[in-house]
CSV table of C-alpha atoms in Angstrom, one decimal:
chain,number,residue,atom,x,y,z
C,20,UNK,CA,23.0,-3.9,-9.7
C,21,UNK,CA,19.8,-1.9,-9.9
C,22,UNK,CA,19.5,1.3,-8.0
C,23,UNK,CA,23.2,1.5,-6.9
C,24,UNK,CA,24.3,5.1,-6.9
C,25,UNK,CA,27.4,7.0,-5.9
C,26,UNK,CA,28.0,7.3,-2.2
C,27,UNK,CA,28.8,10.8,-0.8
C,28,UNK,CA,29.4,12.0,2.7
C,29,UNK,CA,27.8,14.7,4.8
C,30,UNK,CA,28.6,15.3,8.4
C,31,UNK,CA,25.6,15.3,10.8
C,32,UNK,CA,24.5,18.5,12.5
C,33,UNK,CA,22.4,18.2,15.7
C,34,UNK,CA,19.6,20.3,16.9
C,35,UNK,CA,17.8,18.4,19.7
C,36,UNK,CA,14.2,19.3,20.2
C,37,UNK,CA,13.6,20.9,16.8
C,38,UNK,CA,10.0,20.5,15.6
C,39,UNK,CA,9.8,18.8,12.2
C,40,UNK,CA,7.1,20.2,9.9
C,41,UNK,CA,4.4,17.7,8.8
C,42,UNK,CA,2.2,18.2,5.8
C,43,UNK,CA,-1.4,16.8,6.5
C,44,UNK,CA,-3.4,15.1,3.7
C,45,UNK,CA,-6.3,17.4,4.2
C,46,UNK,CA,-6.3,20.2,6.7
C,47,UNK,CA,-10.1,20.6,6.6
C,48,UNK,CA,-10.9,17.0,7.4
C,49,UNK,CA,-7.8,15.6,9.2
C,50,UNK,CA,-6.2,16.8,12.5
C,51,UNK,CA,-2.7,18.0,12.0
C,52,UNK,CA,-0.1,15.3,12.7
C,53,UNK,CA,3.3,16.4,13.7
C,54,UNK,CA,6.5,14.5,14.5
C,55,UNK,CA,9.2,16.1,16.6
C,56,UNK,CA,12.9,15.4,16.3
C,57,UNK,CA,13.9,13.5,19.4
C,58,UNK,CA,17.6,12.9,18.9
C,59,UNK,CA,20.4,11.3,16.8
C,60,UNK,CA,23.6,9.4,17.0
C,61,UNK,CA,26.4,8.5,14.6
C,62,UNK,CA,29.0,10.3,12.6
C,63,UNK,CA,31.7,7.7,13.5
C,64,UNK,CA,31.5,4.3,15.1
C,65,UNK,CA,31.7,4.0,18.8
C,66,UNK,CA,33.6,0.8,18.2
C,67,UNK,CA,36.5,1.8,16.1
C,68,UNK,CA,36.0,5.5,15.2
C,69,UNK,CA,35.4,4.8,11.5
C,70,UNK,CA,32.8,6.9,9.6
C,71,UNK,CA,29.4,5.1,9.7
C,72,UNK,CA,27.6,3.6,6.7
C,73,UNK,CA,24.1,2.9,8.1
C,74,UNK,CA,21.7,1.2,5.8
C,75,UNK,CA,19.1,-0.9,7.7
C,76,UNK,CA,17.6,-0.3,11.1
C,77,UNK,CA,15.3,-2.4,13.2
C,78,UNK,CA,13.9,-2.2,16.7
C,79,UNK,CA,13.6,-5.1,19.2
C,80,UNK,CA,10.9,-6.0,21.7
C,81,UNK,CA,13.3,-5.0,24.5
C,82,UNK,CA,13.9,-1.6,23.0
C,83,UNK,CA,17.3,-2.1,21.5
C,84,UNK,CA,18.0,-0.7,18.0
C,85,UNK,CA,20.0,-2.7,15.5
C,86,UNK,CA,21.8,-1.0,12.6
C,87,UNK,CA,23.5,-2.6,9.5
C,88,UNK,CA,26.7,-0.9,8.5
C,89,UNK,CA,27.0,-1.9,4.8
C,90,UNK,CA,30.6,-0.8,4.1
C,91,UNK,CA,31.9,-2.2,7.4
C,92,UNK,CA,30.2,-5.7,7.1
C,93,UNK,CA,29.0,-5.2,10.6
C,94,UNK,CA,25.9,-5.0,12.8
C,95,UNK,CA,25.9,-2.5,15.7
C,96,UNK,CA,23.2,-2.2,18.3
C,97,UNK,CA,22.2,0.5,20.7
C,98,UNK,CA,19.8,1.5,23.4
C,99,UNK,CA,16.6,3.3,22.3
C,100,UNK,CA,18.4,6.6,22.9
C,101,UNK,CA,21.5,5.7,20.9
C,102,UNK,CA,24.0,4.5,23.6
C,103,UNK,CA,26.3,1.9,22.0
C,104,UNK,CA,25.8,-1.6,23.4
C,105,UNK,CA,27.7,-4.0,21.1
C,106,UNK,CA,28.4,-5.3,17.6
C,107,UNK,CA,29.4,-8.3,15.5
C,108,UNK,CA,30.5,-9.1,12.0
C,109,UNK,CA,33.3,-8.3,9.6
C,110,UNK,CA,33.7,-8.2,5.8
C,111,UNK,CA,33.8,-11.7,4.4
C,112,UNK,CA,31.9,-14.8,3.2
C,113,UNK,CA,32.0,-17.0,6.2
C,114,UNK,CA,29.4,-17.6,8.9
C,115,UNK,CA,28.8,-14.4,10.8
C,116,UNK,CA,30.6,-12.3,8.1
C,117,UNK,CA,28.9,-10.0,5.6
C,118,UNK,CA,29.2,-8.4,2.2
C,119,UNK,CA,27.0,-5.4,2.1
C,120,UNK,CA,24.5,-6.2,4.9
C,121,UNK,CA,21.3,-4.3,4.1
C,122,UNK,CA,18.0,-5.2,5.7
C,123,UNK,CA,17.7,-6.2,9.3
C,124,UNK,CA,14.7,-7.4,11.3
C,125,UNK,CA,14.1,-8.7,14.8
C,126,UNK,CA,11.8,-11.6,15.5
C,127,UNK,CA,9.4,-11.7,18.5
C,128,UNK,CA,11.8,-14.0,20.3
C,129,UNK,CA,14.6,-11.5,19.9
C,130,UNK,CA,16.5,-13.3,17.1
C,131,UNK,CA,18.1,-10.9,14.6
C,132,UNK,CA,17.8,-11.6,10.8
C,133,UNK,CA,20.1,-9.9,8.3
C,134,UNK,CA,19.9,-9.7,4.5
C,135,UNK,CA,23.5,-10.3,3.6
C,136,UNK,CA,23.0,-8.9,0.1
C,137,UNK,CA,26.2,-9.5,-1.9
C,138,UNK,CA,26.6,-13.0,-0.3
C,139,UNK,CA,23.0,-13.7,-1.5
C,140,UNK,CA,21.9,-15.1,1.8
C,141,UNK,CA,20.1,-14.5,5.0
C,142,UNK,CA,21.9,-15.0,8.3
C,143,UNK,CA,20.3,-15.0,11.8
C,144,UNK,CA,21.7,-14.5,15.2
C,145,UNK,CA,20.8,-14.3,18.9
C,146,UNK,CA,20.1,-10.9,20.3
C,147,UNK,CA,23.8,-10.3,21.1
C,148,UNK,CA,25.2,-11.6,17.9
C,149,UNK,CA,25.7,-15.4,18.5
C,150,UNK,CA,25.5,-17.1,15.1
C,151,UNK,CA,22.5,-19.4,14.7
C,152,UNK,CA,22.2,-20.3,11.1
C,153,UNK,CA,21.8,-19.1,7.5
C,154,UNK,CA,20.2,-20.0,4.1
C,155,UNK,CA,20.4,-19.0,0.5
C,156,UNK,CA,22.8,-18.8,-2.4
C,157,UNK,CA,23.0,-16.9,-5.6
C,158,UNK,CA,20.4,-17.9,-8.2
C,159,UNK,CA,16.7,-17.6,-9.2
C,160,UNK,CA,15.5,-21.0,-7.9
C,161,UNK,CA,13.2,-21.4,-4.9
C,162,UNK,CA,15.1,-20.4,-1.8
C,163,UNK,CA,17.9,-18.7,-3.9
C,164,UNK,CA,18.5,-15.0,-4.0
C,165,UNK,CA,19.9,-12.3,-6.3
C,166,UNK,CA,20.7,-9.4,-3.9
C,167,UNK,CA,18.2,-9.8,-1.1
C,168,UNK,CA,17.7,-6.3,0.2
C,169,UNK,CA,14.8,-6.1,2.7
C,170,UNK,CA,13.7,-8.5,5.4
C,171,UNK,CA,10.8,-8.7,7.9
C,172,UNK,CA,9.6,-11.1,10.5
C,173,UNK,CA,5.9,-11.6,11.2
C,174,UNK,CA,4.5,-12.2,14.7
C,175,UNK,CA,4.3,-15.9,14.0
C,176,UNK,CA,8.0,-16.0,13.1
C,177,UNK,CA,7.6,-16.2,9.3
C,178,UNK,CA,10.5,-14.5,7.6
C,179,UNK,CA,9.8,-12.4,4.4
C,180,UNK,CA,12.7,-11.5,2.1
C,181,UNK,CA,12.6,-8.9,-0.7
C,182,UNK,CA,14.6,-10.7,-3.4
C,183,UNK,CA,15.5,-7.5,-5.3
C,184,UNK,CA,16.9,-8.6,-8.6
C,185,UNK,CA,14.6,-11.5,-8.9
C,186,UNK,CA,11.6,-9.2,-8.6
C,187,UNK,CA,9.9,-11.3,-6.0
C,188,UNK,CA,9.1,-11.9,-2.3
C,189,UNK,CA,10.1,-15.2,-0.8
C,190,UNK,CA,9.0,-16.4,2.7
C,191,UNK,CA,10.4,-18.9,5.0
C,192,UNK,CA,10.0,-20.5,8.5
C,193,UNK,CA,12.1,-19.1,11.3
C,194,UNK,CA,15.0,-21.5,10.6
C,195,UNK,CA,15.0,-20.9,6.8
C,196,UNK,CA,12.7,-23.7,5.5
C,197,UNK,CA,11.2,-22.5,2.2
C,198,UNK,CA,7.4,-21.8,2.4
C,199,UNK,CA,6.5,-19.8,-0.7
C,200,UNK,CA,7.1,-17.0,-3.2
C,201,UNK,CA,5.2,-14.4,-5.3
C,202,UNK,CA,6.0,-11.8,-7.8
C,203,UNK,CA,7.7,-11.3,-11.2
C,204,UNK,CA,9.0,-8.4,-13.2
C,205,UNK,CA,6.4,-6.0,-14.4
C,206,UNK,CA,4.0,-3.1,-13.8
C,207,UNK,CA,0.9,-5.0,-12.9
C,208,UNK,CA,-0.6,-5.9,-9.6
C,209,UNK,CA,1.8,-8.3,-7.8
C,210,UNK,CA,4.6,-7.5,-10.2
C,211,UNK,CA,7.7,-5.6,-9.3
C,212,UNK,CA,10.5,-3.5,-10.6
C,213,UNK,CA,13.0,-3.9,-7.8
C,214,UNK,CA,11.3,-4.8,-4.5
C,215,UNK,CA,13.8,-3.3,-2.1
C,216,UNK,CA,12.0,-3.5,1.3
C,217,UNK,CA,9.3,-5.4,3.1
C,218,UNK,CA,7.3,-4.9,6.3
C,219,UNK,CA,4.6,-6.9,8.1
C,220,UNK,CA,1.7,-5.5,10.1
C,221,UNK,CA,0.4,-6.9,13.3
C,222,UNK,CA,-2.5,-8.4,11.4
C,223,UNK,CA,-0.2,-10.2,9.0
C,224,UNK,CA,-0.4,-8.0,5.9
C,225,UNK,CA,2.8,-7.7,3.9
C,226,UNK,CA,3.9,-4.3,2.6
C,227,UNK,CA,6.5,-4.1,-0.2
C,228,UNK,CA,8.4,-1.1,-1.6
C,229,UNK,CA,8.4,-1.5,-5.4
C,230,UNK,CA,11.0,1.1,-6.1
C,231,UNK,CA,11.2,1.1,-9.9
C,232,UNK,CA,7.4,1.5,-10.1
C,233,UNK,CA,7.4,4.3,-7.4
C,234,UNK,CA,4.8,2.6,-5.3
C,235,UNK,CA,3.9,0.4,-2.3
C,236,UNK,CA,2.0,-2.8,-2.8
C,237,UNK,CA,0.5,-4.9,0.0
C,238,UNK,CA,-0.6,-8.5,0.2
C,239,UNK,CA,-2.0,-11.0,2.7
C,240,UNK,CA,0.5,-13.3,4.4
C,241,UNK,CA,0.7,-15.8,1.5
C,242,UNK,CA,1.0,-13.1,-1.2
C,243,UNK,CA,-2.5,-12.5,-2.4
C,244,UNK,CA,-2.7,-8.9,-3.7
C,245,UNK,CA,-4.8,-6.5,-1.6
C,246,UNK,CA,-3.9,-3.0,-2.9
C,247,UNK,CA,-1.3,-0.5,-3.9
C,248,UNK,CA,-0.6,3.2,-3.8
C,249,UNK,CA,1.9,5.8,-5.1
C,250,UNK,CA,2.6,7.6,-8.3
C,251,UNK,CA,5.8,9.4,-9.4
C,252,UNK,CA,6.0,12.9,-8.1
C,253,UNK,CA,6.8,15.2,-5.3
C,254,UNK,CA,3.4,16.1,-4.1
C,255,UNK,CA,1.7,14.9,-0.8
C,256,UNK,CA,1.5,11.1,-0.9
C,257,UNK,CA,3.5,10.8,-4.1
C,258,UNK,CA,6.8,8.9,-4.3
C,259,UNK,CA,9.9,9.4,-6.4
C,260,UNK,CA,12.3,6.7,-5.2
C,261,UNK,CA,10.8,4.9,-2.2
C,262,UNK,CA,13.3,2.7,-0.4
C,263,UNK,CA,12.2,1.7,3.0
C,264,UNK,CA,8.9,0.7,4.7
C,265,UNK,CA,7.8,0.1,8.3
C,266,UNK,CA,4.5,-0.4,10.1
C,267,UNK,CA,3.8,1.3,13.4
C,268,UNK,CA,2.0,0.0,16.4
C,269,UNK,CA,-1.2,1.8,15.3
C,270,UNK,CA,-1.1,0.1,11.9
C,271,UNK,CA,0.1,3.2,10.0
C,272,UNK,CA,2.6,2.6,7.2
C,273,UNK,CA,5.8,4.7,7.1
C,274,UNK,CA,7.7,5.1,3.8
C,275,UNK,CA,11.2,6.6,3.3
C,276,UNK,CA,11.6,8.3,0.0
C,277,UNK,CA,15.3,8.3,-1.0
C,278,UNK,CA,15.0,10.9,-3.7
C,279,UNK,CA,12.7,13.3,-1.8
C,280,UNK,CA,14.6,12.9,1.5
C,281,UNK,CA,11.4,12.6,3.4
C,282,UNK,CA,9.2,10.2,5.4
C,283,UNK,CA,5.6,9.8,4.4
C,284,UNK,CA,2.9,8.2,6.6
C,285,UNK,CA,-0.2,6.4,5.3
C,286,UNK,CA,-3.0,4.5,6.9
C,287,UNK,CA,-3.1,0.7,6.4
C,288,UNK,CA,-4.9,1.0,3.0
C,289,UNK,CA,-2.6,3.7,1.7
C,290,UNK,CA,-4.5,7.0,2.4
C,291,UNK,CA,-1.9,9.7,2.9
C,292,UNK,CA,-1.7,11.2,6.4
C,293,UNK,CA,1.4,13.3,6.7
C,294,UNK,CA,5.1,13.7,5.8
C,295,UNK,CA,8.3,15.4,7.0
C,296,UNK,CA,11.8,16.0,6.0
C,297,UNK,CA,13.9,17.7,3.3
C,298,UNK,CA,17.4,17.5,1.9
C,299,UNK,CA,20.1,18.6,4.3
C,300,UNK,CA,22.2,17.7,7.3
C,301,UNK,CA,20.2,19.5,10.1
C,302,UNK,CA,17.8,18.0,12.6
C,303,UNK,CA,14.9,16.4,10.7
C,304,UNK,CA,16.7,16.7,7.3
C,305,UNK,CA,18.0,13.7,5.4
C,306,UNK,CA,20.5,12.6,2.9
C,307,UNK,CA,19.2,9.3,1.5
C,308,UNK,CA,17.0,7.8,4.3
C,309,UNK,CA,17.8,4.1,3.5
C,310,UNK,CA,16.4,2.3,6.6
C,311,UNK,CA,13.3,2.8,8.6
C,312,UNK,CA,11.8,1.2,11.8
C,313,UNK,CA,9.1,2.1,14.3
C,314,UNK,CA,9.3,0.9,17.9
C,315,UNK,CA,6.5,-0.5,20.0
C,316,UNK,CA,6.1,2.9,21.6
C,317,UNK,CA,5.8,4.7,18.3
C,318,UNK,CA,9.4,6.1,18.0
C,319,UNK,CA,10.4,6.4,14.3
C,320,UNK,CA,14.1,5.5,13.6
C,321,UNK,CA,15.7,6.5,10.3
C,322,UNK,CA,19.0,5.4,8.9
C,323,UNK,CA,20.2,8.7,7.3
C,324,UNK,CA,22.9,7.2,5.2
C,325,UNK,CA,24.7,10.2,3.6
C,326,UNK,CA,24.7,12.0,6.9
C,327,UNK,CA,26.1,8.9,8.6
C,328,UNK,CA,23.7,8.8,11.4
C,329,UNK,CA,20.5,7.5,12.9
C,330,UNK,CA,17.8,10.1,13.6
C,331,UNK,CA,14.6,9.4,15.7
C,332,UNK,CA,11.3,11.1,16.0
C,333,UNK,CA,8.2,11.1,18.1
C,334,UNK,CA,4.6,12.0,17.3
C,335,UNK,CA,3.4,15.0,19.2
C,336,UNK,CA,-0.2,15.1,18.1
C,337,UNK,CA,-3.0,14.3,17.7
């Protein structure tokens, strides 16, 4: 599979209340934006004491936070502050079982959608894990998948899936009826080299992490290309190995860079605003930030995979 790398382990180190440095796009023209470390949870599962393997994270309208544990084949969910609430799933191929669950998204009605990557399908559930349905099988035909990785649900219930190894985005109705697709392998507008995550804005624009091309592309709801940003590098606004994307309530776009171990923030059209994070296990540091979500109140949740934890942050200004 593309982009699969060796998994290592770091133990999380807490430091509640630490201020995370943010780099503004232009100090002279833009007010300084800062995000403060607000807390974390993880290390081992509250369910069985096993070391965590967080990959995807999503927030629900009621404030719950859902996390995919890829090596456990399980979904766990928590309060906004990280108190364990419940879980479901086990390793396998049956309904409600998973093989490498990666992306997770919550619909406006509270249903939870999971990209079950190695089973090449999408499964969806009620808010507490009751199985409701699934679709997909391995292949490159319409409605088929080859390692679906990222998933997002629009306000109208449309489900978007980043079909990673097929280099395309497919979209479906809430119950899995095929609606459309766009993308092919390449470097041009609307082409991809490993689309690994997808997010939808409140206005319906669809943002896609094009990892192999080190960029984010965005489209209208039916896949018409609107713009792109990103170039390989470590400077402000540049990307090395972008992996996760989320859209905040103000319309800003958050991108987790797996290689740089940082979160970058852009406006809806891709103008760089700020970033934070560095490699490490301390508060506000990351080891492969693989999942990213922004709650309705603006809290930023990061699945910090190597450090086996979820960290969350809040904007302090402006």
